[in-house]
C-alpha positions as semicolon CSV with decimal commas, in nm:
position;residue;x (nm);y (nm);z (nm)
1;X;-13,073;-6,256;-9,895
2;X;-13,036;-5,942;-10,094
3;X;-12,710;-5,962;-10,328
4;X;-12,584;-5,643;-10,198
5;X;-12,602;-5,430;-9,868
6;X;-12,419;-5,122;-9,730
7;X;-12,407;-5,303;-9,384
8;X;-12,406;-5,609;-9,183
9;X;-12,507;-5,589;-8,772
10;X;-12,429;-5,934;-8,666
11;X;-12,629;-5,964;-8,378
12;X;-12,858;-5,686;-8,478
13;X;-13,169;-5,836;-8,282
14;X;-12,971;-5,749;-7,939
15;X;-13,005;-5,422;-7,753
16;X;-12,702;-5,248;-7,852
17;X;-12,731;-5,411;-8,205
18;X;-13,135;-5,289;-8,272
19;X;-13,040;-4,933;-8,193
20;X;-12,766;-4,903;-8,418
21;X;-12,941;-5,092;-8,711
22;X;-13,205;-4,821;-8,660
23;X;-12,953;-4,518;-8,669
24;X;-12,770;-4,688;-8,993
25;X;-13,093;-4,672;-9,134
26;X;-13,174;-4,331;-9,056
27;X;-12,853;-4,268;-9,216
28;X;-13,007;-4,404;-9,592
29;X;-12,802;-4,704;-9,558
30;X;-12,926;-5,090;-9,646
31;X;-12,882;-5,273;-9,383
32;X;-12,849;-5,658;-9,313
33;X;-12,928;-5,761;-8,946
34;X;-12,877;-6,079;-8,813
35;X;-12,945;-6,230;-8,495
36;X;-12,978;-6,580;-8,340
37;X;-13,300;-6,521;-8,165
38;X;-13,653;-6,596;-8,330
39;X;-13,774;-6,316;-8,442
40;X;-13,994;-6,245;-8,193
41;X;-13,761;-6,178;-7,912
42;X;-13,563;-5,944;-8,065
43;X;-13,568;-5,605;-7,880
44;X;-13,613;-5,431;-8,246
45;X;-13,742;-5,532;-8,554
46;X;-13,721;-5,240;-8,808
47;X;-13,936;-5,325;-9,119
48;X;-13,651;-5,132;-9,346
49;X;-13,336;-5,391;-9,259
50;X;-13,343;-5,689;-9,412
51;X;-13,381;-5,925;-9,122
52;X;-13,210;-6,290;-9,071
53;X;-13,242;-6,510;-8,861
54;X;-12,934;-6,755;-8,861
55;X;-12,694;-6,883;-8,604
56;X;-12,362;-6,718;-8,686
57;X;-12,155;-6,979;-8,473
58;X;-12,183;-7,196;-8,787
59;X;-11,936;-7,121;-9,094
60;X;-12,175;-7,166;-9,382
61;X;-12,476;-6,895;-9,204
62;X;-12,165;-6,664;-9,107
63;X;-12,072;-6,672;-9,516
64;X;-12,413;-6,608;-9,640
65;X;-12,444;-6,376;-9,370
66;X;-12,149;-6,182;-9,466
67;X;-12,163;-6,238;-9,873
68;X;-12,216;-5,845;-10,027
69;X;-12,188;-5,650;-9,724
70;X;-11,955;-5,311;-9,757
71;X;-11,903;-5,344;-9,377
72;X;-11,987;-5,530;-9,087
73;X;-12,038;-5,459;-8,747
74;X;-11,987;-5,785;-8,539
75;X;-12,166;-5,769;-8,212
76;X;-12,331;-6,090;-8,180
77;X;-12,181;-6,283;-7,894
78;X;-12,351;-6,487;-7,585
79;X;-12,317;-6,302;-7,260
80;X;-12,521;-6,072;-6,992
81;X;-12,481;-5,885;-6,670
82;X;-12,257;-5,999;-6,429
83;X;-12,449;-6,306;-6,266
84;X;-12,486;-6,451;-6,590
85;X;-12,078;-6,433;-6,671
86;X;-11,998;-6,563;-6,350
87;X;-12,204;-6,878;-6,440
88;X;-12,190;-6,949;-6,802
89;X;-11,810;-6,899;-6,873
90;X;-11,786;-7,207;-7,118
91;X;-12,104;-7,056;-7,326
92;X;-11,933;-6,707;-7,291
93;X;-11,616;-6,904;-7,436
94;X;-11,763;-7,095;-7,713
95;X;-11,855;-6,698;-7,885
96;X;-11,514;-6,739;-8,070
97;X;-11,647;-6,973;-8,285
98;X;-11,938;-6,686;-8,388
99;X;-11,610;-6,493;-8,384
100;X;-11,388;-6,695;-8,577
101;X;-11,572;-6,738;-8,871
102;X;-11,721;-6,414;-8,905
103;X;-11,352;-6,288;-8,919
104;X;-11,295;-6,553;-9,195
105;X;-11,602;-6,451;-9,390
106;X;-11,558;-6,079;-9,368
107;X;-11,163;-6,168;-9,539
108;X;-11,318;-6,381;-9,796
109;X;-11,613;-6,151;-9,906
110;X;-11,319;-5,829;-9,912
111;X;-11,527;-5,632;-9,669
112;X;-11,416;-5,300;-9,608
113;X;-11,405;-5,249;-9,284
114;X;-11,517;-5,454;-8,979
115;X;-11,592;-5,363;-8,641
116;X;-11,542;-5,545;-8,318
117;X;-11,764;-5,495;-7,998
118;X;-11,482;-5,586;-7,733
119;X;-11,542;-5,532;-7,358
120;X;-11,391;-5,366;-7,050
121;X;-11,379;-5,728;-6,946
122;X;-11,032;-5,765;-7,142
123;X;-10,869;-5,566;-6,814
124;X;-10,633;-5,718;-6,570
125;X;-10,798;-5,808;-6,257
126;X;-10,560;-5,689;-6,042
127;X;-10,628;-5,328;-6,140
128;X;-10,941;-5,374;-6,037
129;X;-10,934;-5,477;-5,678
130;X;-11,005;-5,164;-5,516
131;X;-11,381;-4,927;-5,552
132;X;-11,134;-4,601;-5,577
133;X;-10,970;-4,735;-5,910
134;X;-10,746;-4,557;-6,150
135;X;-10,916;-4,533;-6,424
136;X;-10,814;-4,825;-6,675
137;X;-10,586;-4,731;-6,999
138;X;-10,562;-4,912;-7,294
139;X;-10,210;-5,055;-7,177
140;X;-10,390;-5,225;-6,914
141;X;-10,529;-5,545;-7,062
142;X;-10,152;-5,720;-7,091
143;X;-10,006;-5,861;-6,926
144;X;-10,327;-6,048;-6,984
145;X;-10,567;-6,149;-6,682
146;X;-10,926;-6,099;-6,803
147;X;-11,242;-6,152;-6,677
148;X;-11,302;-6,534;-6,658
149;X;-11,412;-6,702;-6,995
150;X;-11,596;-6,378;-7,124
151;X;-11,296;-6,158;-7,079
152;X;-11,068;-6,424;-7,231
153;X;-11,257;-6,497;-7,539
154;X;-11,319;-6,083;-7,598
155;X;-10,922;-6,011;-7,588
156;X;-10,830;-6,362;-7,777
157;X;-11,061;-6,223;-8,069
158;X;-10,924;-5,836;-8,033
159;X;-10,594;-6,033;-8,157
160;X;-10,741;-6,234;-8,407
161;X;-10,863;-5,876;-8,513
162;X;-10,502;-5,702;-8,487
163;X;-10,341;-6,018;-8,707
164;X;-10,611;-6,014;-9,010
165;X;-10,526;-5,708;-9,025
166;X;-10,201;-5,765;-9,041
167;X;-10,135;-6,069;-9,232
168;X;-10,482;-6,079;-9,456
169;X;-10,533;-5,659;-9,535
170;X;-10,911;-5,689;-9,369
171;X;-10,969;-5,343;-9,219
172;X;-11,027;-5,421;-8,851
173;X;-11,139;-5,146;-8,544
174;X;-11,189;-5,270;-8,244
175;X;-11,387;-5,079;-7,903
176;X;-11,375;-5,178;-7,560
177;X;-11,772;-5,078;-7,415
178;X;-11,798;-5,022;-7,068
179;X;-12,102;-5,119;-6,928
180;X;-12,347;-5,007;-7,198
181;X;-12,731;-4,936;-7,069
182;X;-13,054;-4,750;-7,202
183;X;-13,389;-4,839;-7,317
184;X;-13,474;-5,122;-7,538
185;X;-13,253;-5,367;-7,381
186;X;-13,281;-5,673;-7,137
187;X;-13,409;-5,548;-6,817
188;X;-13,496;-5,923;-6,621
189;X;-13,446;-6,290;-6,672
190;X;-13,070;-6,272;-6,543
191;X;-12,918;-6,149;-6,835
192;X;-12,970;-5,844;-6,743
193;X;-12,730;-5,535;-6,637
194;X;-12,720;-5,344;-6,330
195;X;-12,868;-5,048;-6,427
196;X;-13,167;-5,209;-6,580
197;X;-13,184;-5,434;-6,283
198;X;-13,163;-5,106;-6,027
199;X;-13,489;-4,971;-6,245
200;X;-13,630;-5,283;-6,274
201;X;-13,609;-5,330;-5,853
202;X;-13,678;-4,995;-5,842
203;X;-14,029;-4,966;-6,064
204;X;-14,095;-5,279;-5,878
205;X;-14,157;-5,118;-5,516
206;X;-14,318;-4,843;-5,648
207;X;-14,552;-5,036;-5,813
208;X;-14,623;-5,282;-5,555
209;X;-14,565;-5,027;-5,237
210;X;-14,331;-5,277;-5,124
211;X;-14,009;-5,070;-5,048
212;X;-13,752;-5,286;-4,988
213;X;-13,449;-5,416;-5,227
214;X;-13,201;-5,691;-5,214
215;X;-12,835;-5,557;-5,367
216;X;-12,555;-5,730;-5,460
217;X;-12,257;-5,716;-5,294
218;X;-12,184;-5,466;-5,028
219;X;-12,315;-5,172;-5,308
220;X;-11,934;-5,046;-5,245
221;X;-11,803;-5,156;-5,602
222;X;-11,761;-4,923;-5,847
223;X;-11,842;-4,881;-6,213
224;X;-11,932;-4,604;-6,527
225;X;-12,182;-4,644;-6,723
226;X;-12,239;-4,546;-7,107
227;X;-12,603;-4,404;-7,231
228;X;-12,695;-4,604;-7,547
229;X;-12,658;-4,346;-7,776
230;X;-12,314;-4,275;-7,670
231;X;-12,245;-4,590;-7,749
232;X;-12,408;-4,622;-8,132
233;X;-12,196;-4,303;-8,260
234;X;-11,881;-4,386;-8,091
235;X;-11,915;-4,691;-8,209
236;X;-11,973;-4,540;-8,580
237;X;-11,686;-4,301;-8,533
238;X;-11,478;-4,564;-8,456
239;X;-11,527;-4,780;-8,767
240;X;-11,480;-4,501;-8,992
241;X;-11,122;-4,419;-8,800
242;X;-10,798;-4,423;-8,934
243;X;-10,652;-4,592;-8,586
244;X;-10,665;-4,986;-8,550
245;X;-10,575;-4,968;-8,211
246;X;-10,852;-5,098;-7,947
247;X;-10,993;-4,798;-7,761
248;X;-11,201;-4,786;-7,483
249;X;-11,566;-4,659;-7,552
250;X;-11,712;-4,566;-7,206
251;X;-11,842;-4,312;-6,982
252;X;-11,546;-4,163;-6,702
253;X;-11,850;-4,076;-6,463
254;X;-11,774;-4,332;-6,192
255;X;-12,038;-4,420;-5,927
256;X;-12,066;-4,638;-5,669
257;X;-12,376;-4,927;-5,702
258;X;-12,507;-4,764;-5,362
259;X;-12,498;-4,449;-5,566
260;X;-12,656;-4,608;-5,879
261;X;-12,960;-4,720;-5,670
262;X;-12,968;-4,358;-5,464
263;X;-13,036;-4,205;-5,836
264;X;-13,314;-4,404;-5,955
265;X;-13,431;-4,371;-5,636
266;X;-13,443;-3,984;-5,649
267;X;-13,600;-4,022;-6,010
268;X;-13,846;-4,267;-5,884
269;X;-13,911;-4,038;-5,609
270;X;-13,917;-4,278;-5,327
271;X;-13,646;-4,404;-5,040
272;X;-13,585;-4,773;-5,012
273;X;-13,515;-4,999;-4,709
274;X;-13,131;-5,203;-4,873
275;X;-13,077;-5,589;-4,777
276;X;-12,700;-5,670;-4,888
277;X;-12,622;-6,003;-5,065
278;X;-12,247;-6,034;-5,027
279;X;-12,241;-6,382;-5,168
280;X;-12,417;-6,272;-5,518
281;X;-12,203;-6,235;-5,805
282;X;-12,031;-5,885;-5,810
283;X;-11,758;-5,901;-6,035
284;X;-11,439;-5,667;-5,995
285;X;-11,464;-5,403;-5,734
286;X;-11,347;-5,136;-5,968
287;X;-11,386;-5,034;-6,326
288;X;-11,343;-4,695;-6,490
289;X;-11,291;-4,595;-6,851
290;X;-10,985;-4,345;-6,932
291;X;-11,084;-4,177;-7,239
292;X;-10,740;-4,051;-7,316
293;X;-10,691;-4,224;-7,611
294;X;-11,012;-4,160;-7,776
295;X;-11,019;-3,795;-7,710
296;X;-10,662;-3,733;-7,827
297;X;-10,779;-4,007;-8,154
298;X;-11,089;-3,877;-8,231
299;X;-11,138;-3,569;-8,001
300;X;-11,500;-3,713;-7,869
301;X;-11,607;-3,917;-7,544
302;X;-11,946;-4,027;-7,433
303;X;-12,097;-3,758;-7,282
304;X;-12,463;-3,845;-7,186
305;X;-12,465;-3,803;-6,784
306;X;-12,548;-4,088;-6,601
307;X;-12,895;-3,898;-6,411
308;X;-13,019;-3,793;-6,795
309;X;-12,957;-4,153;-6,929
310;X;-13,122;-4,354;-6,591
311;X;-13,396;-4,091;-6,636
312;X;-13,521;-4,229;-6,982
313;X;-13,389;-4,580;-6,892
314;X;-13,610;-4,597;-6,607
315;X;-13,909;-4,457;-6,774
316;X;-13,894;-4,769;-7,012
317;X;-13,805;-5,030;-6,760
318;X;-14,140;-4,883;-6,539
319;X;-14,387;-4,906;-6,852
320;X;-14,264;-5,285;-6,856
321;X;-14,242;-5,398;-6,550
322;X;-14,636;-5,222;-6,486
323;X;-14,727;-5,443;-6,777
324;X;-14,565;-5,743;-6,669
325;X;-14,742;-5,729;-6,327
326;X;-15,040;-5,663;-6,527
């Protein structure tokens, strides 16, 4: 590895992780990305980052990782959509050790600052029992009652991030993403989100003429969604911010899944026959971002509508699904 580089993006071979090593890099900066996937499943490769493969769960790769970076971005973790975190919660867990020692590193290498990909998944569950939910503040993760093994390891490490700040001087920010989606990103093999899984269904029965789709749940729970590129400057912002408190980072457009599907429908141009699945996985039945805090911190929220962001989003997910069913 190169002695020196502006940044790290630890986990830079995932979705959220190739787009913003390829905006840091727009931006003249060197970057260092790092992923546990071969090579050749990474969603980006840009030829300008130095590029590592190396499993950060393990102390020494998370050192050498870390050793010269100015900053770090740490958003390698093991997780998916919701049908993957309903089934893998001790491999969802077992992320603190990626998160543990790149903590550890980033102290001992005197990064300056380091940013922490949290999730909406810290929230209480019981403020998210109903589909018309108040959107959730920042004051609503504690008392603490997370999502299942994902949620638990995501807040455990926001307070790892709070106390190296505290007791070690290491420059910590911490964001909560809601439900981040766009092109680029996983769109089948169960890790996959629910709007890339709506296009994906979606680009399927236009391409095959069979109209018909199979949803999960009653399509009554609700959830926003944040465009990619939302997420890559908040994200940014964020980092370079004076406030160490964890703020959500997250569209306020809330839509039901029926409505989710009725969009890409309309985009897609076609009307589907629904089959509900009310055993599938379907996690809370509620989840909205309040962006309070980050407008009155940093006087910006996401901003991308949810109809502009499907529209591209679906327009990638069609070109590979029509080349996966050759």
């Amino acid at each position: 590895m190169s002695s020196t580089v502006d940044v790290l993006v630890a986990g830079g071979g995932g979705f959220i992780g190739g787009h913003l090593v390829g905006s840091l890099l727009e931006q003249g900066l060197s970057v260092r990305s790092v992923d546990v996937k071969p090579m050749d499943e990474w969603y980006q490769v840009h030829g300008d980052a130095e590029n590592v493969q190396a499993d950060l769960s393990r102390r020494e790769n998370a050192y050498a990782s870390t050793e010269g970076a100015r900053e770090v971005y740490m958003l390698a973790a093991d997780m998916g959509g919701m049908g993957f975190i309903e089934n893998n919660k001790a491999l969802c867990m077992l992320t603190v050790l990626t998160s543990t020692h790149m903590l550890e590193a980033a102290r001992d290498a005197e990064v300056e600052r380091y940013f922490y990909s949290s999730s909406a998944c810290v929230y209480a569950a019981d403020k998210q029992t109903n589909p018309d939910i108040t959107a959730l503040t920042e004051a609503d993760a504690y008392p603490a009652m997370p999502e299942d093994g994902y949620g638990w390891e995501k807040l455990f490490t926001e307070r790892m991030c709070r106390h190296f700040l505290e007791d070690f001087d290491l420059t910590t920010r911490v964001a909560r993403y809601h439900n981040v989606y766009g092109p680029n990103g996983t769109w089948t093999g169960g890790r996959e989100k629910a709007p890339a899984a709506v296009c994906r269904k979606i680009a399927t029965a236009v391409i095959t003429g069979e109209h018909h789709l199979d949803i999960w749940g009653d399509g009554e729970q609700t959830r926003s969604f944040m465009y990619i590129d939302d997420c890559v400057q908040g994200s940014q912002m964020i980092l370079k911010g004076d406030s160490p408190i964890p703020v959500n980072l997250g569209s306020s457009e809330l839509v039901s899944i029926n409505q989710l599907y009725s969009i890409v429908e309309e985009i897609a141009g076609i009307k589907c026959e629904r089959s509900y699945q009310l055993d599938a996985p379907q996690g809370v039945r509620g989840r909205n971002s309040d962006n309070t805090q980050i407008m009155e911190t940093y006087g910006w929220e996401p901003s991308i509508t949810l109809a502009d962001g499907l529209a591209k989003t679906y327009a990638w997910v069609y070109d590979q699904v029509k080349r996966s069913l050759g």
